[in-house]
Amino acid sequence: MSWDLIVIGGGPGGYTAAIRAAQLGLRTALVERDQVGGTCLNRGCIPTKALLHAAERYEEMKECAVFGLRAEGVSFDYPAMCARRDQVVGQLREGVERLLKGNKVDRFTGAARILAPGKVQVAEEVLEGRNLLIAVGSRPALPPVPGLDLPGVLTSDGLLAGDRFYRRLTIIGGGVIGMEFAGLYQALGAEVTVLEAMDRVLPTLDRELSQNVSMLMKKRGVQLFTAAHVEKVERGEDGLLCTYTVKGKTETVAADAVLAATGRRANTDGLCAPEVDLGLERGAIPVDERFQTRVPGIYAIGDAVRGSVQLAHAAAAQGINAVSMLAGKEPPMDLSVVPSCVYLRPELASVGRTEAQCKEAGIPVKTAKYLTAGNSRGVIAGAGRGFIKVVCHAQSGVVLGAQLLCERATDLVGEFATAVSRGETLEDMARVIRAHPTFGEAVGEAAEAGLGLSIHQLNR
């Protein structure tokens, strides 16, 4: 049996590509060595957000008196939270399996090894396909710090694998993964320390967003150290001892567990036979604008691609474009506009260019900020302070990017993604009527603020 396309990897990029390929009439097979859904569904985005959602409800219950409600003896059951997490993951995974079956994608379970263009070995079977699409994703990357192999030193995979709650958690890395786990454990009352090597947490996001997160987390009791270089982790009488240096001063913090959240690397080890040279660069796969590797007939998408944005929705969009081109159609997705989200309280989201990036590129810009404390729905929900910052071209008013720190930011950013992708102006965004009272009104208010016409905020 032969296929038009064999997809290697069943994560968001892989299963999305396989389903779309089948919809476009390509005979498609999908190879996954574990369970479909990849890191995002099984060991990343979904289980983390399920736990964060529960922790947020827990915090709301403790704060319910402001709404005239009473809740006595509020507590949490972490194993029960994890059981709910696993139920959510299982439900979504079953949904993916049904979609693959319903679209007549042939499924193979096992580790794939590319023997040659068009040939993939899975266990004892060799599959043949006209084209191969690699979507193997990434795995946690560990820095060369002594002691990271000790029991109790975990990656995000390990921390999500069980149901044990750690009362003291040290996190190495203040990126998205590190800060979301910091938010989760802080909300549940743990002692949390974050050690970030860069000069600020969330270093890939807008500086104002990261500065506000730092202030909020510190206010909530998180011990947060930037420009902190971890020297070693060792076992001591008081648990795991993490030694780090800040501004030439060496300190040690004790914890029950250490989370190493220091980035991810392409999951390509052992993927290809020696005869198949994809020209890997530190494990990552170089591709062209059609996602083809240096080997004809072999394509790659997602986290394993050199320079790719390591986000599930980016991988899915790449997969749709790659198989669309294979089917002789125009790629439908705009890959230049990829929103990113951080699930803290309040949420963070960003899309397009920041003000600093525009200035570096020599683009004349102006920014507008709407303070979401004035949003009616936010006041009803007790959302507190927050803001939406819009970056637009100084002359044309075309929206170039947006940064949000507010309630429902991860949902609201979609409107700005649409605006950036379509080249909309502030006037275009302000023209739309949005229902009242909703969080979505803040999008229109932000656009009006950029025009100096905000009704519910003093214009500056």
PDB file of N, CA, C and O in Angstrom, residues 288-329:
ATOM      1  N   ASP A 288      12.397  25.431   3.020  1.00  0.00           N
ATOM      2  CA  ASP A 288      12.182  26.600   2.179  1.00  0.00           C
ATOM      3  C   ASP A 288      10.776  27.144   2.401  1.00  0.00           C
ATOM      4  O   ASP A 288      10.070  26.713   3.324  1.00  0.00           O
ATOM      5  N   GLU A 289      10.349  28.066   1.535  1.00  0.00           N
ATOM      6  CA  GLU A 289       9.043  28.702   1.730  1.00  0.00           C
ATOM      7  C   GLU A 289       7.881  27.742   1.515  1.00  0.00           C
ATOM      8  O   GLU A 289       6.748  28.039   1.911  1.00  0.00           O
ATOM      9  N   ARG A 290       8.148  26.590   0.918  1.00  0.00           N
ATOM     10  CA  ARG A 290       7.112  25.575   0.745  1.00  0.00           C
ATOM     11  C   ARG A 290       7.213  24.482   1.814  1.00  0.00           C
ATOM     12  O   ARG A 290       6.558  23.456   1.733  1.00  0.00           O
ATOM     13  N   PHE A 291       8.073  24.692   2.795  1.00  0.00           N
ATOM     14  CA  PHE A 291       8.326  23.754   3.886  1.00  0.00           C
ATOM     15  C   PHE A 291       9.030  22.487   3.413  1.00  0.00           C
ATOM     16  O   PHE A 291       9.015  21.473   4.107  1.00  0.00           O
ATOM     17  N   GLN A 292       9.671  22.545   2.249  1.00  0.00           N
ATOM     18  CA  GLN A 292      10.440  21.405   1.771  1.00  0.00           C
ATOM     19  C   GLN A 292      11.848  21.460   2.333  1.00  0.00           C
ATOM     20  O   GLN A 292      12.471  22.514   2.380  1.00  0.00           O
ATOM     21  N   THR A 293      12.341  20.315   2.758  1.00  0.00           N
ATOM     22  CA  THR A 293      13.708  20.219   3.247  1.00  0.00           C
ATOM     23  C   THR A 293      14.655  20.143   2.061  1.00  0.00           C
ATOM     24  O   THR A 293      14.237  20.216   0.902  1.00  0.00           O
ATOM     25  N   ARG A 294      15.943  19.962   2.333  1.00  0.00           N
ATOM     26  CA  ARG A 294      16.915  19.843   1.252  1.00  0.00           C
ATOM     27  C   ARG A 294      16.755  18.527   0.484  1.00  0.00           C
ATOM     28  O   ARG A 294      17.347  18.359  -0.582  1.00  0.00           O
ATOM     29  N   VAL A 295      15.961  17.609   1.019  1.00  0.00           N
ATOM     30  CA  VAL A 295      15.701  16.330   0.345  1.00  0.00           C
ATOM     31  C   VAL A 295      14.346  16.423  -0.351  1.00  0.00           C
ATOM     32  O   VAL A 295      13.322  16.587   0.315  1.00  0.00           O
ATOM     33  N   PRO A 296      14.299  16.319  -1.668  1.00  0.00           N
ATOM     34  CA  PRO A 296      13.021  16.402  -2.385  1.00  0.00           C
ATOM     35  C   PRO A 296      12.015  15.384  -1.870  1.00  0.00           C
ATOM     36  O   PRO A 296      12.346  14.222  -1.618  1.00  0.00           O
ATOM     37  N   GLY A 297      10.789  15.843  -1.699  1.00  0.00           N
ATOM     38  CA  GLY A 297       9.727  14.955  -1.247  1.00  0.00           C
ATOM     39  C   GLY A 297       9.593  14.850   0.257  1.00  0.00           C
ATOM     40  O   GLY A 297       8.672  14.206   0.752  1.00  0.00           O
ATOM     41  N   ILE A 298      10.511  15.481   1.003  1.00  0.00           N
ATOM     42  CA  ILE A 298      10.429  15.469   2.462  1.00  0.00           C
ATOM     43  C   ILE A 298      10.207  16.899   2.940  1.00  0.00           C
ATOM     44  O   ILE A 298      11.006  17.796   2.638  1.00  0.00           O
ATOM     45  N   TYR A 299       9.145  17.104   3.682  1.00  0.00           N
ATOM     46  CA  TYR A 299       8.753  18.417   4.171  1.00  0.00           C
ATOM     47  C   TYR A 299       8.767  18.399   5.708  1.00  0.00           C
ATOM     48  O   TYR A 299       8.757  17.337   6.331  1.00  0.00           O
ATOM     49  N   ALA A 300       8.766  19.583   6.297  1.00  0.00           N
ATOM     50  CA  ALA A 300       8.766  19.665   7.764  1.00  0.00           C
ATOM     51  C   ALA A 300       8.039  20.925   8.219  1.00  0.00           C
ATOM     52  O   ALA A 300       8.100  21.972   7.560  1.00  0.00           O
ATOM     53  N   ILE A 301       7.348  20.814   9.344  1.00  0.00           N
ATOM     54  CA  ILE A 301       6.621  21.943   9.938  1.00  0.00           C
ATOM     55  C   ILE A 301       6.790  21.921  11.451  1.00  0.00           C
ATOM     56  O   ILE A 301       7.266  20.951  12.033  1.00  0.00           O
ATOM     57  N   GLY A 302       6.387  23.017  12.094  1.00  0.00           N
ATOM     58  CA  GLY A 302       6.277  23.050  13.550  1.00  0.00           C
ATOM     59  C   GLY A 302       7.577  23.298  14.279  1.00  0.00           C
ATOM     60  O   GLY A 302       8.539  23.847  13.738  1.00  0.00           O
ATOM     61  N   ASP A 303       7.607  22.850  15.526  1.00  0.00           N
ATOM     62  CA  ASP A 303       8.720  23.128  16.433  1.00  0.00           C
ATOM     63  C   ASP A 303      10.053  22.604  15.936  1.00  0.00           C
ATOM     64  O   ASP A 303      11.105  23.130  16.308  1.00  0.00           O
ATOM     65  N   ALA A 304      10.033  21.562  15.110  1.00  0.00           N
ATOM     66  CA  ALA A 304      11.284  20.960  14.655  1.00  0.00           C
ATOM     67  C   ALA A 304      11.946  21.750  13.538  1.00  0.00           C
ATOM     68  O   ALA A 304      13.082  21.463  13.162  1.00  0.00           O
ATOM     69  N   VAL A 305      11.270  22.762  13.016  1.00  0.00           N
ATOM     70  CA  VAL A 305      11.807  23.557  11.910  1.00  0.00           C
ATOM     71  C   VAL A 305      12.679  24.683  12.443  1.00  0.00           C
ATOM     72  O   VAL A 305      12.327  25.344  13.424  1.00  0.00           O
ATOM     73  N   ARG A 306      13.786  24.903  11.793  1.00  0.00           N
ATOM     74  CA  ARG A 306      14.706  25.971  12.198  1.00  0.00           C
ATOM     75  C   ARG A 306      14.007  27.335  12.143  1.00  0.00           C
ATOM     76  O   ARG A 306      13.421  27.714  11.147  1.00  0.00           O
ATOM     77  N   GLY A 307      14.078  28.071  13.256  1.00  0.00           N
ATOM     78  CA  GLY A 307      13.514  29.407  13.311  1.00  0.00           C
ATOM     79  C   GLY A 307      12.011  29.477  13.442  1.00  0.00           C
ATOM     80  O   GLY A 307      11.437  30.569  13.432  1.00  0.00           O
ATOM     81  N   SER A 308      11.355  28.348  13.591  1.00  0.00           N
ATOM     82  CA  SER A 308       9.894  28.349  13.677  1.00  0.00           C
ATOM     83  C   SER A 308       9.429  28.861  15.037  1.00  0.00           C
ATOM     84  O   SER A 308      10.098  28.673  16.058  1.00  0.00           O
ATOM     85  N   VAL A 309       8.271  29.521  15.043  1.00  0.00           N
ATOM     86  CA  VAL A 309       7.644  29.928  16.302  1.00  0.00           C
ATOM     87  C   VAL A 309       7.106  28.672  16.975  1.00  0.00           C
ATOM     88  O   VAL A 309       6.288  27.951  16.395  1.00  0.00           O
ATOM     89  N   GLN A 310       7.550  28.391  18.177  1.00  0.00           N
ATOM     90  CA  GLN A 310       7.178  27.143  18.844  1.00  0.00           C
ATOM     91  C   GLN A 310       5.834  27.289  19.562  1.00  0.00           C
ATOM     92  O   GLN A 310       5.754  27.350  20.779  1.00  0.00           O
ATOM     93  N   LEU A 311       4.782  27.334  18.754  1.00  0.00           N
ATOM     94  CA  LEU A 311       3.423  27.439  19.265  1.00  0.00           C
ATOM     95  C   LEU A 311       2.537  26.468  18.496  1.00  0.00           C
ATOM     96  O   LEU A 311       2.697  26.293  17.276  1.00  0.00           O
ATOM     97  N   ALA A 312       1.583  25.882  19.192  1.00  0.00           N
ATOM     98  CA  ALA A 312       0.723  24.873  18.573  1.00  0.00           C
ATOM     99  C   ALA A 312      -0.041  25.433  17.387  1.00  0.00           C
ATOM    100  O   ALA A 312      -0.144  24.794  16.330  1.00  0.00           O
ATOM    101  N   HIS A 313      -0.601  26.638  17.535  1.00  0.00           N
ATOM    102  CA  HIS A 313      -1.395  27.195  16.447  1.00  0.00           C
ATOM    103  C   HIS A 313      -0.532  27.577  15.251  1.00  0.00           C
ATOM    104  O   HIS A 313      -1.007  27.543  14.114  1.00  0.00           O
ATOM    105  N   ALA A 314       0.734  27.916  15.492  1.00  0.00           N
ATOM    106  CA  ALA A 314       1.639  28.182  14.376  1.00  0.00           C
ATOM    107  C   ALA A 314       1.917  26.905  13.601  1.00  0.00           C
ATOM    108  O   ALA A 314       1.915  26.891  12.358  1.00  0.00           O
ATOM    109  N   ALA A 315       2.159  25.803  14.322  1.00  0.00           N
ATOM    110  CA  ALA A 315       2.413  24.521  13.666  1.00  0.00           C
ATOM    111  C   ALA A 315       1.201  24.073  12.850  1.00  0.00           C
ATOM    112  O   ALA A 315       1.341  23.573  11.725  1.00  0.00           O
ATOM    113  N   ALA A 316       0.002  24.252  13.405  1.00  0.00           N
ATOM    114  CA  ALA A 316      -1.212  23.856  12.691  1.00  0.00           C
ATOM    115  C   ALA A 316      -1.377  24.658  11.404  1.00  0.00           C
ATOM    116  O   ALA A 316      -1.717  24.106  10.352  1.00  0.00           O
ATOM    117  N   ALA A 317      -1.123  25.966  11.488  1.00  0.00           N
ATOM    118  CA  ALA A 317      -1.239  26.809  10.293  1.00  0.00           C
ATOM    119  C   ALA A 317      -0.202  26.427   9.249  1.00  0.00           C
ATOM    120  O   ALA A 317      -0.503  26.382   8.042  1.00  0.00           O
ATOM    121  N   GLN A 318       1.012  26.136   9.687  1.00  0.00           N
ATOM    122  CA  GLN A 318       2.048  25.694   8.755  1.00  0.00           C
ATOM    123  C   GLN A 318       1.638  24.394   8.069  1.00  0.00           C
ATOM    124  O   GLN A 318       1.852  24.212   6.867  1.00  0.00           O
ATOM    125  N   GLY A 319       1.068  23.488   8.846  1.00  0.00           N
ATOM    126  CA  GLY A 319       0.627  22.217   8.286  1.00  0.00           C
ATOM    127  C   GLY A 319      -0.439  22.403   7.214  1.00  0.00           C
ATOM    128  O   GLY A 319      -0.398  21.748   6.165  1.00  0.00           O
ATOM    129  N   ILE A 320      -1.383  23.295   7.465  1.00  0.00           N
ATOM    130  CA  ILE A 320      -2.440  23.561   6.478  1.00  0.00           C
ATOM    131  C   ILE A 320      -1.832  24.132   5.195  1.00  0.00           C
ATOM    132  O   ILE A 320      -2.186  23.716   4.080  1.00  0.00           O
ATOM    133  N   ASN A 321      -0.905  25.078   5.330  1.00  0.00           N
ATOM    134  CA  ASN A 321      -0.283  25.657   4.138  1.00  0.00           C
ATOM    135  C   ASN A 321       0.544  24.638   3.380  1.00  0.00           C
ATOM    136  O   ASN A 321       0.513  24.574   2.145  1.00  0.00           O
ATOM    137  N   ALA A 322       1.302  23.825   4.114  1.00  0.00           N
ATOM    138  CA  ALA A 322       2.189  22.854   3.463  1.00  0.00           C
ATOM    139  C   ALA A 322       1.389  21.858   2.632  1.00  0.00           C
ATOM    140  O   ALA A 322       1.711  21.602   1.457  1.00  0.00           O
ATOM    141  N   VAL A 323       0.333  21.294   3.199  1.00  0.00           N
ATOM    142  CA  VAL A 323      -0.424  20.279   2.454  1.00  0.00           C
ATOM    143  C   VAL A 323      -1.271  20.917   1.366  1.00  0.00           C
ATOM    144  O   VAL A 323      -1.544  20.284   0.332  1.00  0.00           O
ATOM    145  N   SER A 324      -1.694  22.164   1.573  1.00  0.00           N
ATOM    146  CA  SER A 324      -2.442  22.853   0.518  1.00  0.00           C
ATOM    147  C   SER A 324      -1.570  23.013  -0.720  1.00  0.00           C
ATOM    148  O   SER A 324      -2.024  22.784  -1.854  1.00  0.00           O
ATOM    149  N   MET A 325      -0.319  23.396  -0.521  1.00  0.00           N
ATOM    150  CA  MET A 325       0.585  23.536  -1.662  1.00  0.00           C
ATOM    151  C   MET A 325       0.882  22.185  -2.301  1.00  0.00           C
ATOM    152  O   MET A 325       0.993  22.079  -3.529  1.00  0.00           O
ATOM    153  N   LEU A 326       0.992  21.138  -1.473  1.00  0.00           N
ATOM    154  CA  LEU A 326       1.193  19.804  -2.029  1.00  0.00           C
ATOM    155  C   LEU A 326       0.012  19.380  -2.902  1.00  0.00           C
ATOM    156  O   LEU A 326       0.180  18.658  -3.889  1.00  0.00           O
ATOM    157  N   ALA A 327      -1.170  19.843  -2.541  1.00  0.00           N
ATOM    158  CA  ALA A 327      -2.379  19.502  -3.298  1.00  0.00           C
ATOM    159  C   ALA A 327      -2.602  20.437  -4.478  1.00  0.00           C
ATOM    160  O   ALA A 327      -3.636  20.365  -5.150  1.00  0.00           O
ATOM    161  N   GLY A 328      -1.636  21.328  -4.720  1.00  0.00           N
ATOM    162  CA  GLY A 328      -1.739  22.230  -5.862  1.00  0.00           C
ATOM    163  C   GLY A 328      -2.600  23.441  -5.624  1.00  0.00           C
ATOM    164  O   GLY A 328      -3.054  24.095  -6.576  1.00  0.00           O
ATOM    165  N   LYS A 329      -2.824  23.804  -4.357  1.00  0.00           N
ATOM    166  CA  LYS A 329      -3.662  24.953  -4.029  1.00  0.00           C
ATOM    167  C   LYS A 329      -2.836  26.059  -3.382  1.00  0.00           C
ATOM    168  O   LYS A 329      -1.727  25.827  -2.899  1.00  0.00           O
TER     169      LYS A 329
END
